Short mmCIF file of C-alpha atoms in Angstrom, two decimals:
data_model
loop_
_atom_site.label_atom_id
_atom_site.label_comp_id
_atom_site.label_asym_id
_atom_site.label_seq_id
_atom_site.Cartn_x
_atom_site.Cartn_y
_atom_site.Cartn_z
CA UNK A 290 0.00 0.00 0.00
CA UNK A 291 2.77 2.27 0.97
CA UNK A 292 4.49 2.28 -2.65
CA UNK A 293 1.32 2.60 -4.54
CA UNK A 294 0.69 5.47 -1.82
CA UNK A 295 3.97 7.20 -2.54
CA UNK A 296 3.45 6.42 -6.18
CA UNK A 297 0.21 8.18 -6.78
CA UNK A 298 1.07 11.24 -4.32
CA UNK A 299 3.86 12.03 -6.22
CA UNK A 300 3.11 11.48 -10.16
CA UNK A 301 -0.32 12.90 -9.57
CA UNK A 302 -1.38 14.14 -6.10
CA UNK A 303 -3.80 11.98 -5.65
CA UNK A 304 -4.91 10.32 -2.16
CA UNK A 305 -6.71 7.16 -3.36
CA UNK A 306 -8.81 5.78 -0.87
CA UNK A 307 -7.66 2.69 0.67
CA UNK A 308 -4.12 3.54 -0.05
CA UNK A 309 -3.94 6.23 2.74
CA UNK A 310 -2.21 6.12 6.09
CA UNK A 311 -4.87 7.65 8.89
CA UNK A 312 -2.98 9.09 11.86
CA UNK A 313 -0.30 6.31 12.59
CA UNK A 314 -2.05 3.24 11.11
CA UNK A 315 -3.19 2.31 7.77
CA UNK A 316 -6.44 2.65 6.50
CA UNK A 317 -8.25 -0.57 6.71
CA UNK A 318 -10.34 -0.27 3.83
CA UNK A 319 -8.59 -1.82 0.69
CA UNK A 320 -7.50 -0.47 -2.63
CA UNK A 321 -8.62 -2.74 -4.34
CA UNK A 322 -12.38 -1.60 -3.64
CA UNK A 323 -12.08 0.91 -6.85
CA UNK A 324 -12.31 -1.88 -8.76
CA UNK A 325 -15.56 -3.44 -7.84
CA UNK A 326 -17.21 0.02 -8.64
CA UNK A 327 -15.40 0.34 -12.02
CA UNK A 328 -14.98 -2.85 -13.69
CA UNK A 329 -16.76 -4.92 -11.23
CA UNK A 330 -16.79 -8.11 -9.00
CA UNK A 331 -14.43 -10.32 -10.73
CA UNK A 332 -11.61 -7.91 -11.04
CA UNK A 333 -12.22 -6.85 -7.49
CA UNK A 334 -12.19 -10.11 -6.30
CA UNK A 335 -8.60 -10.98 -8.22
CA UNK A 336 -6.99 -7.97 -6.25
CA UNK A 337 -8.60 -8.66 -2.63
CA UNK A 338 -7.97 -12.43 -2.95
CA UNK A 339 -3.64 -11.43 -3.97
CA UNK A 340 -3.92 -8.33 -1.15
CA UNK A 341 -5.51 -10.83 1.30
CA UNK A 342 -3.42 -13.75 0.61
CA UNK A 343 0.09 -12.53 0.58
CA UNK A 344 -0.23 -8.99 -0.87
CA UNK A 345 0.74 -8.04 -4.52
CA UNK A 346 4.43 -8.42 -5.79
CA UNK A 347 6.24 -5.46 -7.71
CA UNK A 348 4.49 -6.50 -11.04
CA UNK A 349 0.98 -7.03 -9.98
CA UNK A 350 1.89 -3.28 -8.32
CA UNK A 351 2.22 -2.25 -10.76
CA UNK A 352 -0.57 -3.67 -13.18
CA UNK A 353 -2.70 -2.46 -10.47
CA UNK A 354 -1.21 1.26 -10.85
CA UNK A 355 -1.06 1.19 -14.60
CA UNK A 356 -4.94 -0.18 -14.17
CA UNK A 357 -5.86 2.73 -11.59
CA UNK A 358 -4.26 5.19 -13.92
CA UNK A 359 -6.02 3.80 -17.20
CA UNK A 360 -9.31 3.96 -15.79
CA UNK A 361 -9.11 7.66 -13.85
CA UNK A 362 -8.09 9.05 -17.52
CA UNK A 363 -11.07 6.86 -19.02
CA UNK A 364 -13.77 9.05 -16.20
CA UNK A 365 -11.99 12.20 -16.47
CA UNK A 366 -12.01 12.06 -20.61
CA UNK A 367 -15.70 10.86 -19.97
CA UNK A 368 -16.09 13.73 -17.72
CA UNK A 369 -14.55 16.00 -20.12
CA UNK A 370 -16.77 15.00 -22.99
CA UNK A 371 -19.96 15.52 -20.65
CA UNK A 372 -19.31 19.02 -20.03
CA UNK A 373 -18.68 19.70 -23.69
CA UNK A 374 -22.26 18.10 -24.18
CA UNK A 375 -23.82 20.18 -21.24
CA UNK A 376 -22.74 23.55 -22.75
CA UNK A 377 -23.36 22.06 -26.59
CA UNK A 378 -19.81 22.23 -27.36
CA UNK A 379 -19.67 18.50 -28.88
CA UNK A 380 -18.60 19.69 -32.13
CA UNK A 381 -15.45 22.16 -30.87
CA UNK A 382 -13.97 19.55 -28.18
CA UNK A 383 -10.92 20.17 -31.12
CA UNK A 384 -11.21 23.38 -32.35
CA UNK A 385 -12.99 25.71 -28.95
CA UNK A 386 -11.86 29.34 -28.76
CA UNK A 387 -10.03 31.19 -25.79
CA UNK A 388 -13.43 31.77 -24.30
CA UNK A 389 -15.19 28.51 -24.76
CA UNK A 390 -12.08 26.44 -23.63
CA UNK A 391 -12.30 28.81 -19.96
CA UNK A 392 -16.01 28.17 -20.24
CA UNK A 393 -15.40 23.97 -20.40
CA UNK A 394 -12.76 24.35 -17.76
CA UNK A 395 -14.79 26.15 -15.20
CA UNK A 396 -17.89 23.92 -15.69
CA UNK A 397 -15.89 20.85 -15.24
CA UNK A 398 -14.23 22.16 -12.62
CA UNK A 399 -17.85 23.38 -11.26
CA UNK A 400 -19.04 19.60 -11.88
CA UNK A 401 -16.20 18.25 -9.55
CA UNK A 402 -16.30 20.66 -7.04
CA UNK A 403 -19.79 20.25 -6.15
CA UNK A 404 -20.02 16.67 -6.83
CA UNK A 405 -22.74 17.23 -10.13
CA UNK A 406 -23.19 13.80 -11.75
CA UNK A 407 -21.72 14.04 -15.03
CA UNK A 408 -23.38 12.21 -16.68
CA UNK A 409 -27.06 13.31 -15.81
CA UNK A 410 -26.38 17.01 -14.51
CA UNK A 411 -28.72 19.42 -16.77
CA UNK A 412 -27.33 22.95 -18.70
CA UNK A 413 -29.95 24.75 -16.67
CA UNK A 414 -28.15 23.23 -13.21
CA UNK A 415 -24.71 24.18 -14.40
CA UNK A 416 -25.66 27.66 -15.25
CA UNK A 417 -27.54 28.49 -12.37
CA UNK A 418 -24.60 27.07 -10.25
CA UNK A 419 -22.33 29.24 -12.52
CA UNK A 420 -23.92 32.34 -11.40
CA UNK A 421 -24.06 31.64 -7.84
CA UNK A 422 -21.04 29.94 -6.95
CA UNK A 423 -19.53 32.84 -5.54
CA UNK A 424 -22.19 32.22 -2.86
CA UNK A 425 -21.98 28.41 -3.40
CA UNK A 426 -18.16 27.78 -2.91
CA UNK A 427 -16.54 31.33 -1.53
CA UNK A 428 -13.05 30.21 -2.98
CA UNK A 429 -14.41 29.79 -6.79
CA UNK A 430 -12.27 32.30 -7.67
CA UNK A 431 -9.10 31.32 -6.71
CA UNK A 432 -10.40 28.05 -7.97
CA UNK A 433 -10.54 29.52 -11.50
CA UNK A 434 -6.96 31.26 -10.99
CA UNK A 435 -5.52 27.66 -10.12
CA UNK A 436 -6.71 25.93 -12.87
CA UNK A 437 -6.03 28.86 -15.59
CA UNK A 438 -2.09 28.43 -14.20
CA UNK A 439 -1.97 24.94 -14.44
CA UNK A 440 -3.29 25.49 -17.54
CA UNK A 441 -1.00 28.38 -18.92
CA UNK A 442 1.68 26.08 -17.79
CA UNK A 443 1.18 22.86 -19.49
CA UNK A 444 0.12 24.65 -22.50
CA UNK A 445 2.91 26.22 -22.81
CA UNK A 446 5.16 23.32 -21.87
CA UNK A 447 3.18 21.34 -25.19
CA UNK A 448 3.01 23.99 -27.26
CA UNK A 449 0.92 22.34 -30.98
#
């Protein structure tokens, strides 16, 4: 638990549940719970069966990071799409302006903030959350700052 821990801290920042240390001792839920929700039973049951048994050795680690990874950038593209489709932007995922790529950013962002069900959330929600989120969520706009200078900066560092 404690390499995949370090692993996903560090490449991405991520604290995946099950893989987290609470106060001094490890969480006793298991990692391998993300699975059952995601590509169900059987694959759940082939990672709690090796973490029960004698734990995972440095390959299955890392099938089960590569795994984790694969399916987070499956939901966020599938998030990504979803917000495109709430503000009827299908058609410019490739080819959005300054203005509509900010606009897809903060309603994503929106989205995940306020836990909004991608997949189901109406335009009408989104914009009515848009206008009130200063209320909402106080730090929105240092939200928006954060994500326009992560942005800036891998934009620049892949410049197309």
């Amino acid at each position: 638990r404690y390499l995949l821990h370090r692993a996903f801290v560090e490449r991405h920042g991520w604290f995946v549940e099950g893989l987290t240390n609470v106060g001094e001792s490890w969480n006793s839920s298991s990692p391998a719970s993300f699975f059952a929700e995601h590509m169900g039973d059987e694959a759940h049951g082939i990672f709690e069966r090796r973490l029960g048994e004698r734990g995972l050795s440095l390959h299955e680690t890392a099938v089960f990071a590569a795994t984790l990874e694969s399916l987070v950038h499956e939901e966020t593209l599938e998030r990504l799409h979803s917000t495109h489709h709430v503000l009827g932007l299908d058609a410019k995922e490739d080819s959005a302006t300054e203005r509509e790529a900010e606009e897809v950013i903060d309603t994503y962002m929106l989205m995940f903030v306020l836990g909004l069900n991608h997949s189901s959330v109406s335009r009408d929600t989104v914009l009515g959350a848009l206008r009130q989120m200063d209320v909402i969520y106080p730090n929105w706009h240092q939200v928006q700052k954060w994500v326009r200078e992560v942005r800036k900066k891998v934009v620049s560092a892949n410049p197309e």
